[in-house]
C-alpha atoms as a printed R data frame, in Angstrom:
    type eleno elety resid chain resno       x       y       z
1   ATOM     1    CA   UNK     A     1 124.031 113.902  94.763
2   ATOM     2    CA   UNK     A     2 122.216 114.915  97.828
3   ATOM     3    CA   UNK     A     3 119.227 112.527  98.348
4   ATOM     4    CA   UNK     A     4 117.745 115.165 100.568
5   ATOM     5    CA   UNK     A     5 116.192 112.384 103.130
6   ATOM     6    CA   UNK     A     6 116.310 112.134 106.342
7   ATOM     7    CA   UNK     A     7 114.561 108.038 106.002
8   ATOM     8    CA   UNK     A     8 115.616 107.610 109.690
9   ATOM     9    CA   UNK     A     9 115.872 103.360 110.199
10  ATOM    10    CA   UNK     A    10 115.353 103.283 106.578
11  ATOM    11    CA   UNK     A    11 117.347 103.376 103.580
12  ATOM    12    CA   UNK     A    12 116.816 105.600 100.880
13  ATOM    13    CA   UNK     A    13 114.523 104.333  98.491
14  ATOM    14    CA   UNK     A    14 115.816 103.175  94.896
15  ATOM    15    CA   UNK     A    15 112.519 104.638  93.124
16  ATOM    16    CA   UNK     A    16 113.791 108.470  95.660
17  ATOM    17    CA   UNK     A    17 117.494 108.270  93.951
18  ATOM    18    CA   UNK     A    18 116.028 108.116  90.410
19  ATOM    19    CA   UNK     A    19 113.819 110.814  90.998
20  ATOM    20    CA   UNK     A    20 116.647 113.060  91.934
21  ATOM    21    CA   UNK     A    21 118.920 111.871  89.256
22  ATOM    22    CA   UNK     A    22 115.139 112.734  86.489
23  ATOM    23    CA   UNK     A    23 115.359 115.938  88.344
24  ATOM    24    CA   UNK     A    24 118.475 116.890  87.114
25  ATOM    25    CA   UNK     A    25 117.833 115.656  83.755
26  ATOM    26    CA   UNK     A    26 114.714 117.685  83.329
27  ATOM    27    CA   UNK     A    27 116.738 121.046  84.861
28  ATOM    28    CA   UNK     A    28 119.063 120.139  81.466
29  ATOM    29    CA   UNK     A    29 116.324 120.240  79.060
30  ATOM    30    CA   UNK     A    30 115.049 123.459  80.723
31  ATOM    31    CA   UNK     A    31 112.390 121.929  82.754
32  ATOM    32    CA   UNK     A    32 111.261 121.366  86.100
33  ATOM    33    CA   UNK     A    33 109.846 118.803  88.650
34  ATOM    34    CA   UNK     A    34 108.079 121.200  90.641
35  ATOM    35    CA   UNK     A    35 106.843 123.475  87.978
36  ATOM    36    CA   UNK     A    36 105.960 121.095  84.823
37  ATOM    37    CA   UNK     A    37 105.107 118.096  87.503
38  ATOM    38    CA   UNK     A    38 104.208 119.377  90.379
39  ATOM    39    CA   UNK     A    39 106.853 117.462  93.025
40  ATOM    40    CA   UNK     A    40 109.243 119.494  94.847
41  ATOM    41    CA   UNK     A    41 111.252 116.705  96.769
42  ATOM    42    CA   UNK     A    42 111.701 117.090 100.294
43  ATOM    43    CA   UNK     A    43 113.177 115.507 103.219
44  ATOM    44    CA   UNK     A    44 111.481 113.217 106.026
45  ATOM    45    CA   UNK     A    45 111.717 116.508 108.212
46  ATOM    46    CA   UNK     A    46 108.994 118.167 106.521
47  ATOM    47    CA   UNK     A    47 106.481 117.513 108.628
48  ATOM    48    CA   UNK     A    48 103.287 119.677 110.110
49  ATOM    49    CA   UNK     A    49 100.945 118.638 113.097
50  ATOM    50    CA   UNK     A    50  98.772 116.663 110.972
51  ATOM    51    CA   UNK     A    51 102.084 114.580 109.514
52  ATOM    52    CA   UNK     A    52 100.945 111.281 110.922
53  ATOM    53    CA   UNK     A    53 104.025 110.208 113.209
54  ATOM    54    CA   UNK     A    54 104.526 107.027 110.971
55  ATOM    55    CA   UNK     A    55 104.397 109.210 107.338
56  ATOM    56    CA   UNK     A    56 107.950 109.899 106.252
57  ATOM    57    CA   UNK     A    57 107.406 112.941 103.244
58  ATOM    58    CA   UNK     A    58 109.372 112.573 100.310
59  ATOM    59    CA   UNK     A    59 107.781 115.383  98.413
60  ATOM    60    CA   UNK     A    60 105.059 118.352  98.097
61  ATOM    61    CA   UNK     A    61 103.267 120.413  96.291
62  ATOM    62    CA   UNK     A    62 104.406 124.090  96.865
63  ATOM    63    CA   UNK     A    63 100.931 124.728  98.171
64  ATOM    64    CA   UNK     A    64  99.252 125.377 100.909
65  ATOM    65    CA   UNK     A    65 101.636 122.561 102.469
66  ATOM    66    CA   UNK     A    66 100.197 119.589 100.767
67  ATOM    67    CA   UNK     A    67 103.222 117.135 100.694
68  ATOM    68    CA   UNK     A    68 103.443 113.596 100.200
69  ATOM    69    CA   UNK     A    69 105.227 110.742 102.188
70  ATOM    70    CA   UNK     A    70 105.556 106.988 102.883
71  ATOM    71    CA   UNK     A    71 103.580 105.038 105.359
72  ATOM    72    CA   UNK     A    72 105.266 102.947 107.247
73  ATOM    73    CA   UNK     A    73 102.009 101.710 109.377
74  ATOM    74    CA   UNK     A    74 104.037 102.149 112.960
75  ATOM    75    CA   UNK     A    75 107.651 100.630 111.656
76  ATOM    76    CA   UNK     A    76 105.967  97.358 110.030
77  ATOM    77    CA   UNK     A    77 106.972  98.120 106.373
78  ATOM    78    CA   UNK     A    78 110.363  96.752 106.193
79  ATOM    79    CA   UNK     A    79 111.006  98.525 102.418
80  ATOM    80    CA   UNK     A    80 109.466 102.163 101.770
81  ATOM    81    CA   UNK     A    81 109.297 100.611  97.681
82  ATOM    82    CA   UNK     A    82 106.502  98.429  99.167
83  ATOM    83    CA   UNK     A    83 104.910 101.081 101.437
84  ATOM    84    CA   UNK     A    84 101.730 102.922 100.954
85  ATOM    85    CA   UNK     A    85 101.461 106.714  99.723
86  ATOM    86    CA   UNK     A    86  99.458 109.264 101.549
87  ATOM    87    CA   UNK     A    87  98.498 112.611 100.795
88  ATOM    88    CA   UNK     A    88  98.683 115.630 103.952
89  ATOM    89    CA   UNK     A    89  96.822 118.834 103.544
90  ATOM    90    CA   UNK     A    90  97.249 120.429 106.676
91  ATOM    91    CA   UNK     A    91  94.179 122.970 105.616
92  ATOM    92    CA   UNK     A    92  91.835 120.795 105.096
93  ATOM    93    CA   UNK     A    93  91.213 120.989 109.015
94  ATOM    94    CA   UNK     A    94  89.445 117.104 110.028
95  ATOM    95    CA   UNK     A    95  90.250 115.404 106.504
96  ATOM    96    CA   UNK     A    96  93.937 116.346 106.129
97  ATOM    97    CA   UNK     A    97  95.623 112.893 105.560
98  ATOM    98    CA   UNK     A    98  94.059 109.875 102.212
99  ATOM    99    CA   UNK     A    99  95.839 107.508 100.433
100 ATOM   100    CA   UNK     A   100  96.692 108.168  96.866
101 ATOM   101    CA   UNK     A   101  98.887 105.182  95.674
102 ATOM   102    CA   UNK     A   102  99.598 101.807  96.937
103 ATOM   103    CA   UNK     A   103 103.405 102.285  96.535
104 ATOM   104    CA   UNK     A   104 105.703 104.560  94.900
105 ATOM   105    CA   UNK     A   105 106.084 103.674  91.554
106 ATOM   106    CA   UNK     A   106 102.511 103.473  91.612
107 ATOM   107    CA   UNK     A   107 102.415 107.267  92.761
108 ATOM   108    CA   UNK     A   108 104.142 108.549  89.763
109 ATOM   109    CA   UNK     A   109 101.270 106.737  87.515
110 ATOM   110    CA   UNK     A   110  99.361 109.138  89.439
111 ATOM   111    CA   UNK     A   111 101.354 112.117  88.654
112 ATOM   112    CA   UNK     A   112 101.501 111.146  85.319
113 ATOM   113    CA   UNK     A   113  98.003 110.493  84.616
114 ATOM   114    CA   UNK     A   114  96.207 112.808  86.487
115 ATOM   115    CA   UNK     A   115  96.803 114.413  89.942
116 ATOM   116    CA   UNK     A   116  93.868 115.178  91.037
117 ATOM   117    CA   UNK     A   117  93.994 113.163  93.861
118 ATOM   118    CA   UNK     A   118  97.199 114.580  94.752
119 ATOM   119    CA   UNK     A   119  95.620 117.642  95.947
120 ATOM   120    CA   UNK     A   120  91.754 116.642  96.926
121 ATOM   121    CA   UNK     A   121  90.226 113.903  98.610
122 ATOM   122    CA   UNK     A   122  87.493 112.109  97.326
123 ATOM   123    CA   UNK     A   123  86.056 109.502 100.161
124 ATOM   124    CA   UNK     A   124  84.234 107.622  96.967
125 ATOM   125    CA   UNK     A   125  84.983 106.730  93.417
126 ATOM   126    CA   UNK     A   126  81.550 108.183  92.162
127 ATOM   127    CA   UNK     A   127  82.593 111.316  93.924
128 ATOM   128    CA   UNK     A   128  86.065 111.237  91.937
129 ATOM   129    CA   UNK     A   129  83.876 110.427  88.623
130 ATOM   130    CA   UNK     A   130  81.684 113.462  88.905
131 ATOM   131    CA   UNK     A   131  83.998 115.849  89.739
132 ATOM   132    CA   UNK     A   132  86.143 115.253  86.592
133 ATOM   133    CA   UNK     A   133  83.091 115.005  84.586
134 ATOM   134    CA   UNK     A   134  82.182 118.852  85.792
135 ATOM   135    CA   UNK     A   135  85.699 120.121  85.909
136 ATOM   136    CA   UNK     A   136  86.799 122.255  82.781
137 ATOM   137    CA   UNK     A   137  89.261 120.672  80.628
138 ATOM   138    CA   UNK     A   138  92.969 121.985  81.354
139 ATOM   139    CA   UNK     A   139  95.769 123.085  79.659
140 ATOM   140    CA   UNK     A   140  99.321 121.426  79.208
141 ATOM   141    CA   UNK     A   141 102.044 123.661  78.006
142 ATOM   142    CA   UNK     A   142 104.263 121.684  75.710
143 ATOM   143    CA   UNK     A   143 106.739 121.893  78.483
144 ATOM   144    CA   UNK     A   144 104.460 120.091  80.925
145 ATOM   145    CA   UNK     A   145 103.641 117.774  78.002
146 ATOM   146    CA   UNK     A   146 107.422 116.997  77.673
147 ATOM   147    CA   UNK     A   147 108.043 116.613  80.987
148 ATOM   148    CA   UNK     A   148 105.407 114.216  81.226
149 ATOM   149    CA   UNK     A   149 106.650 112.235  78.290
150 ATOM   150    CA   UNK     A   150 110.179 112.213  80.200
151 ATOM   151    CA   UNK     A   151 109.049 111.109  83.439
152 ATOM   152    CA   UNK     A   152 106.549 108.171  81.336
153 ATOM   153    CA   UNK     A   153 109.833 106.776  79.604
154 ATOM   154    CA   UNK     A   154 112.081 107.164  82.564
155 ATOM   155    CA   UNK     A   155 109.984 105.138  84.684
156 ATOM   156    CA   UNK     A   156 108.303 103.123  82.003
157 ATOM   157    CA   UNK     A   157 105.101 104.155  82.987
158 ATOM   158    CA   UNK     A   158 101.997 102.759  82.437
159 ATOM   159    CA   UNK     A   159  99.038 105.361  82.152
160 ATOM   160    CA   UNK     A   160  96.138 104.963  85.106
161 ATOM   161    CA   UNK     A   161  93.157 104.315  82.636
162 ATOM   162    CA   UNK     A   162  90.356 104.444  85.331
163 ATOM   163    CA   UNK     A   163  90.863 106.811  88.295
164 ATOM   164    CA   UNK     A   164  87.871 106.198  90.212
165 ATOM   165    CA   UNK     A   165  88.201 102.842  89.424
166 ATOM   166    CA   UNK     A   166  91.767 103.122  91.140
167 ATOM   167    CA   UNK     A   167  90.910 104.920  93.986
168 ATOM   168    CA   UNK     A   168  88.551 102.353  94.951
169 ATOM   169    CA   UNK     A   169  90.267  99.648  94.212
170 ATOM   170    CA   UNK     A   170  92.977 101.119  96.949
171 ATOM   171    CA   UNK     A   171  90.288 101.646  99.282
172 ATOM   172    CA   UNK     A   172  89.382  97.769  98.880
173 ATOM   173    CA   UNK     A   173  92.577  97.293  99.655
174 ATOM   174    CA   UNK     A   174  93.498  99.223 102.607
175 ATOM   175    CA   UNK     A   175  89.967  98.103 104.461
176 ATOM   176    CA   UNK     A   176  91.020  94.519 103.704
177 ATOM   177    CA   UNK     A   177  94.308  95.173 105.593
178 ATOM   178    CA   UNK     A   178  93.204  97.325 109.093
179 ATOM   179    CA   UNK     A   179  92.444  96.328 111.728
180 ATOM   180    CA   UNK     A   180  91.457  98.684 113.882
181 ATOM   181    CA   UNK     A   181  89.464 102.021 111.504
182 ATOM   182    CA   UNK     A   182  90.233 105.168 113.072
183 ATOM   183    CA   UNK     A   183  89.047 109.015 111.691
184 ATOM   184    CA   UNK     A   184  91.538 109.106 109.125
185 ATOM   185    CA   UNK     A   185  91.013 106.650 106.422
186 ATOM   186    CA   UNK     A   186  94.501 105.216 107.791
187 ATOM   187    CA   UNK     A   187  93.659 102.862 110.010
188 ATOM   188    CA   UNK     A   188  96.144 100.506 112.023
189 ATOM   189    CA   UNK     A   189  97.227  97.522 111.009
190 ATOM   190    CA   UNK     A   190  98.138  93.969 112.920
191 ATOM   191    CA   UNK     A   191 101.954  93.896 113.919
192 ATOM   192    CA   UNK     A   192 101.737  89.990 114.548
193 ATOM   193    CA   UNK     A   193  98.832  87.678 113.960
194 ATOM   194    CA   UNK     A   194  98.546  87.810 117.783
195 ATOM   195    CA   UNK     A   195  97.812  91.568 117.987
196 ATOM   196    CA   UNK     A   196  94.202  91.778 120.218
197 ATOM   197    CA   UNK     A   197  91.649  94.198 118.501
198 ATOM   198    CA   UNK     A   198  89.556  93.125 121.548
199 ATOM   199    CA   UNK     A   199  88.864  95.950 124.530
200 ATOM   200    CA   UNK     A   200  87.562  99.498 125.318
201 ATOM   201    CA   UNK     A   201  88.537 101.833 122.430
202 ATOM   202    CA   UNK     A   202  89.397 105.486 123.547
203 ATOM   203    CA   UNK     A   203  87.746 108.182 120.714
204 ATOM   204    CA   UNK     A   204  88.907 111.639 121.612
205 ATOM   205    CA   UNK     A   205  86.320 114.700 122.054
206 ATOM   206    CA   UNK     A   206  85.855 117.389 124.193
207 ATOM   207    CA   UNK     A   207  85.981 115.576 127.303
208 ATOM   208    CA   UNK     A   208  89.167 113.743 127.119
209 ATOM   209    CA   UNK     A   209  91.424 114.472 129.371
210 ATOM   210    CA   UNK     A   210  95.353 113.256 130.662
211 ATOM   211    CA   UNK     A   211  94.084 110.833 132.985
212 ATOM   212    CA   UNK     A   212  91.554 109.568 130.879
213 ATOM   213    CA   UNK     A   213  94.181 108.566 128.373
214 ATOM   214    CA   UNK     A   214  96.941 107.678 131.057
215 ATOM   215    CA   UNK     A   215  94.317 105.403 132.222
216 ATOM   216    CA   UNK     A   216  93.778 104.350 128.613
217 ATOM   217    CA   UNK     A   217  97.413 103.528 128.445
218 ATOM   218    CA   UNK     A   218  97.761 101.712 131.375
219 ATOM   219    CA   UNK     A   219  95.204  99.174 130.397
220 ATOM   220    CA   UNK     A   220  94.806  98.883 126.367
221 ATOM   221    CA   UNK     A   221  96.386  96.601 124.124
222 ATOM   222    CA   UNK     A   222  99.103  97.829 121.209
223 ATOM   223    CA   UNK     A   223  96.518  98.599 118.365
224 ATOM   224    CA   UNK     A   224  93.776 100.405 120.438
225 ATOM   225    CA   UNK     A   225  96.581 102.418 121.940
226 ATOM   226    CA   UNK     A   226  97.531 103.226 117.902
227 ATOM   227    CA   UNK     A   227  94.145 103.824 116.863
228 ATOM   228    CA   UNK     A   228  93.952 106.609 120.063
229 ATOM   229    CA   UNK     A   229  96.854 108.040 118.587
230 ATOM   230    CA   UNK     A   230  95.523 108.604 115.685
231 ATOM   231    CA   UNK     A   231  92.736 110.101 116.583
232 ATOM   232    CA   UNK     A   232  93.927 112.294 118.680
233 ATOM   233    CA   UNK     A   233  95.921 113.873 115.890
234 ATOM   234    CA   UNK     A   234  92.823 113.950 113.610
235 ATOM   235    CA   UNK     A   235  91.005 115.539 116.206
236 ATOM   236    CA   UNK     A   236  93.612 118.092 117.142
237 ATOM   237    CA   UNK     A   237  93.994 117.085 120.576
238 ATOM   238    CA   UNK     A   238  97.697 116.660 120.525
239 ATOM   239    CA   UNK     A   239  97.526 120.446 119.518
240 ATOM   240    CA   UNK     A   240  95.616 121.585 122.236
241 ATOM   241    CA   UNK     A   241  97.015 119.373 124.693
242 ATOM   242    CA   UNK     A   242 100.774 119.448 124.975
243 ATOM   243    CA   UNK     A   243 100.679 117.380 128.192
244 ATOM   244    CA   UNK     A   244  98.541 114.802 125.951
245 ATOM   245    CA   UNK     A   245 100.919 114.910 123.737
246 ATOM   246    CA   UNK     A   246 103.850 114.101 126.010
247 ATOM   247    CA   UNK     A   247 102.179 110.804 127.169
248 ATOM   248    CA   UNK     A   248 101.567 109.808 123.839
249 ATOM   249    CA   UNK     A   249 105.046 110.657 122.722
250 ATOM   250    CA   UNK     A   250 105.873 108.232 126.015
251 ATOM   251    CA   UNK     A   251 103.427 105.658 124.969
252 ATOM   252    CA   UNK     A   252 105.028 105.664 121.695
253 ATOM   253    CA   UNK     A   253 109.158 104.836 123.298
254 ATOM   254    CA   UNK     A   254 107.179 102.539 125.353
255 ATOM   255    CA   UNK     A   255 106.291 100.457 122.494
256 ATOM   256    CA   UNK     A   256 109.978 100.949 120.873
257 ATOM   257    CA   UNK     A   257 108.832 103.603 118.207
258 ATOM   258    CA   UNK     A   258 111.396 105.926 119.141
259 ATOM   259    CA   UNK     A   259 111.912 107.170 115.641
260 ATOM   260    CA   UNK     A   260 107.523 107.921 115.573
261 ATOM   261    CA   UNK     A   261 108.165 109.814 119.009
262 ATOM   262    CA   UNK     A   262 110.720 112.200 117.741
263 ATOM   263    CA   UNK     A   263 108.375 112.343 114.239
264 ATOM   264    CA   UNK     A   264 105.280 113.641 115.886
265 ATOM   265    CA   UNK     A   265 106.925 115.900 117.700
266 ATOM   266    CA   UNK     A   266 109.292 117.700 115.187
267 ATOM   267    CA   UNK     A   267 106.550 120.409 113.939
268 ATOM   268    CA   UNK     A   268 105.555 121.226 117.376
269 ATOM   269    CA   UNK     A   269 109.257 121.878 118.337
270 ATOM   270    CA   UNK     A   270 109.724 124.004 115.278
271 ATOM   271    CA   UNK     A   271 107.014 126.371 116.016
272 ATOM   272    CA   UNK     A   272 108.143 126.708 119.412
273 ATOM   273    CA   UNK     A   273 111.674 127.535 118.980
């Protein structure tokens, strides 16, 4: 079996191997994971400039190159079971990157339930709650319905009753744990207790330029220097600035995240060559 990662540091996760191995067993009872669920599994080298550097994908949608991957929160997850599950949607130009699921088992409650969130981003639950109260009822083939049924008894599954009531209770969640907020609803979390949210913050716009941030650098403590990063993928100055871009690929060795260095810039080198 090919487990189609590339998890770098990591191993493959337990909850990944299964899914291949339910893949197979849906392709024997004529259905599919991408067509009846939705998942197309992927490797960590699916990436696009808005993959944040610390996002390994595990899956996407076969549209408009929403995928799905762990967050590893800069290298502090130890086990990808435990980590977070974001959402990219490199078209939706400013908002491309949310959390949908808390972990990975967790995500395919989502799948299973409803996946709306899987492909829009709702920054509030009453948001969330009106939109499926307008939206027109869909669907399900009995294939899908099947499929569904599968994947609920394969993982022992238990149904998401309250989706807006989930999303913000991740929210909660994630805000309890950052501590620095940046544009995306990421954040950056401590390393150590000792980590110093204290001094300047640098927020990209029009007017920053490399010696701005090299001066940034020079000065700034780990999680500022994070946050920066951050934003200056959000804001799509590591696209318009390749020079930015290589001292923030720097920065990033500098701090030992060789693995998020070569991440970041995987897309760019792909579209170059």
């Amino acid at each position: 079996m090919n487990d189609r990662g590339d998890y770098g540091k990591y191993a493959v996760p337990e909850t990944i191997k299964e899914l291949l191995k339910f893949e197979e067993e849906l392709k024997d009872n004529g259905l599919s994971l991408d067509f009846h669920l939705g998942l197309i599994m992927e490797g960590g080298r699916f990436r696009y400039i808005s993959t944040p550097p610390d996002v390994i994908p595990f899956a996407s949608a076969g549209v408009d190159g929403i995928h799905y991957g762990f967050l590893t929160d800069f290298g502090t997850i130890s086990d990808l079971e435990q980590a977070y599950i974001v959402c990219v949607s490199p078209m939706d130009i400013g908002d491309e990157v949310w959390l949908v699921a808390p972990s990975i088992r967790d995500f395919l409650r989502v799948v299973y339930t409803d996946n709306i969130i899987l492909y829009n981003h709702f920054w509030a639950a009453d948001d969330l709650r009106e939109h499926m109260q307008q939206r027109e009822t869909e669907y399900d083939s009995e294939e899908r319905l099947q499929a569904k049924r599968m994947l609920r008894e394969r993982f022992a599954i238990e149904p998401i009753p309250d989706m807006p009531r989930y999303i913000a209770e991740l929210s909660r969640k994630r805000a309890e744990e950052i501590a620095l907020s940046t544009k995306s609803p990421l954040g950056v979390v401590r390393w150590s207790p000792d980590d110093s949210v204290e001094g300047a913050r640098l927020i990209p716009d029009e007017n920053t330029d490399l010696e701005s941030v090299r001066h940034f650098f020079l000065k700034a403590p780990r999680l500022p220097k994070l946050a920066f990063i951050r934003d200056a993928q959000t804001s799509q100055l590591l696209y318009d600035d390749p020079e930015i871009r290589k001292l923030v690929t720097n920065e990033l060795i500098d701090m030992g995240l060789e693995e998020e260095a070569v991440q970041l810039n995987i897309p760019f080198e792909e579209v170059e060559s």
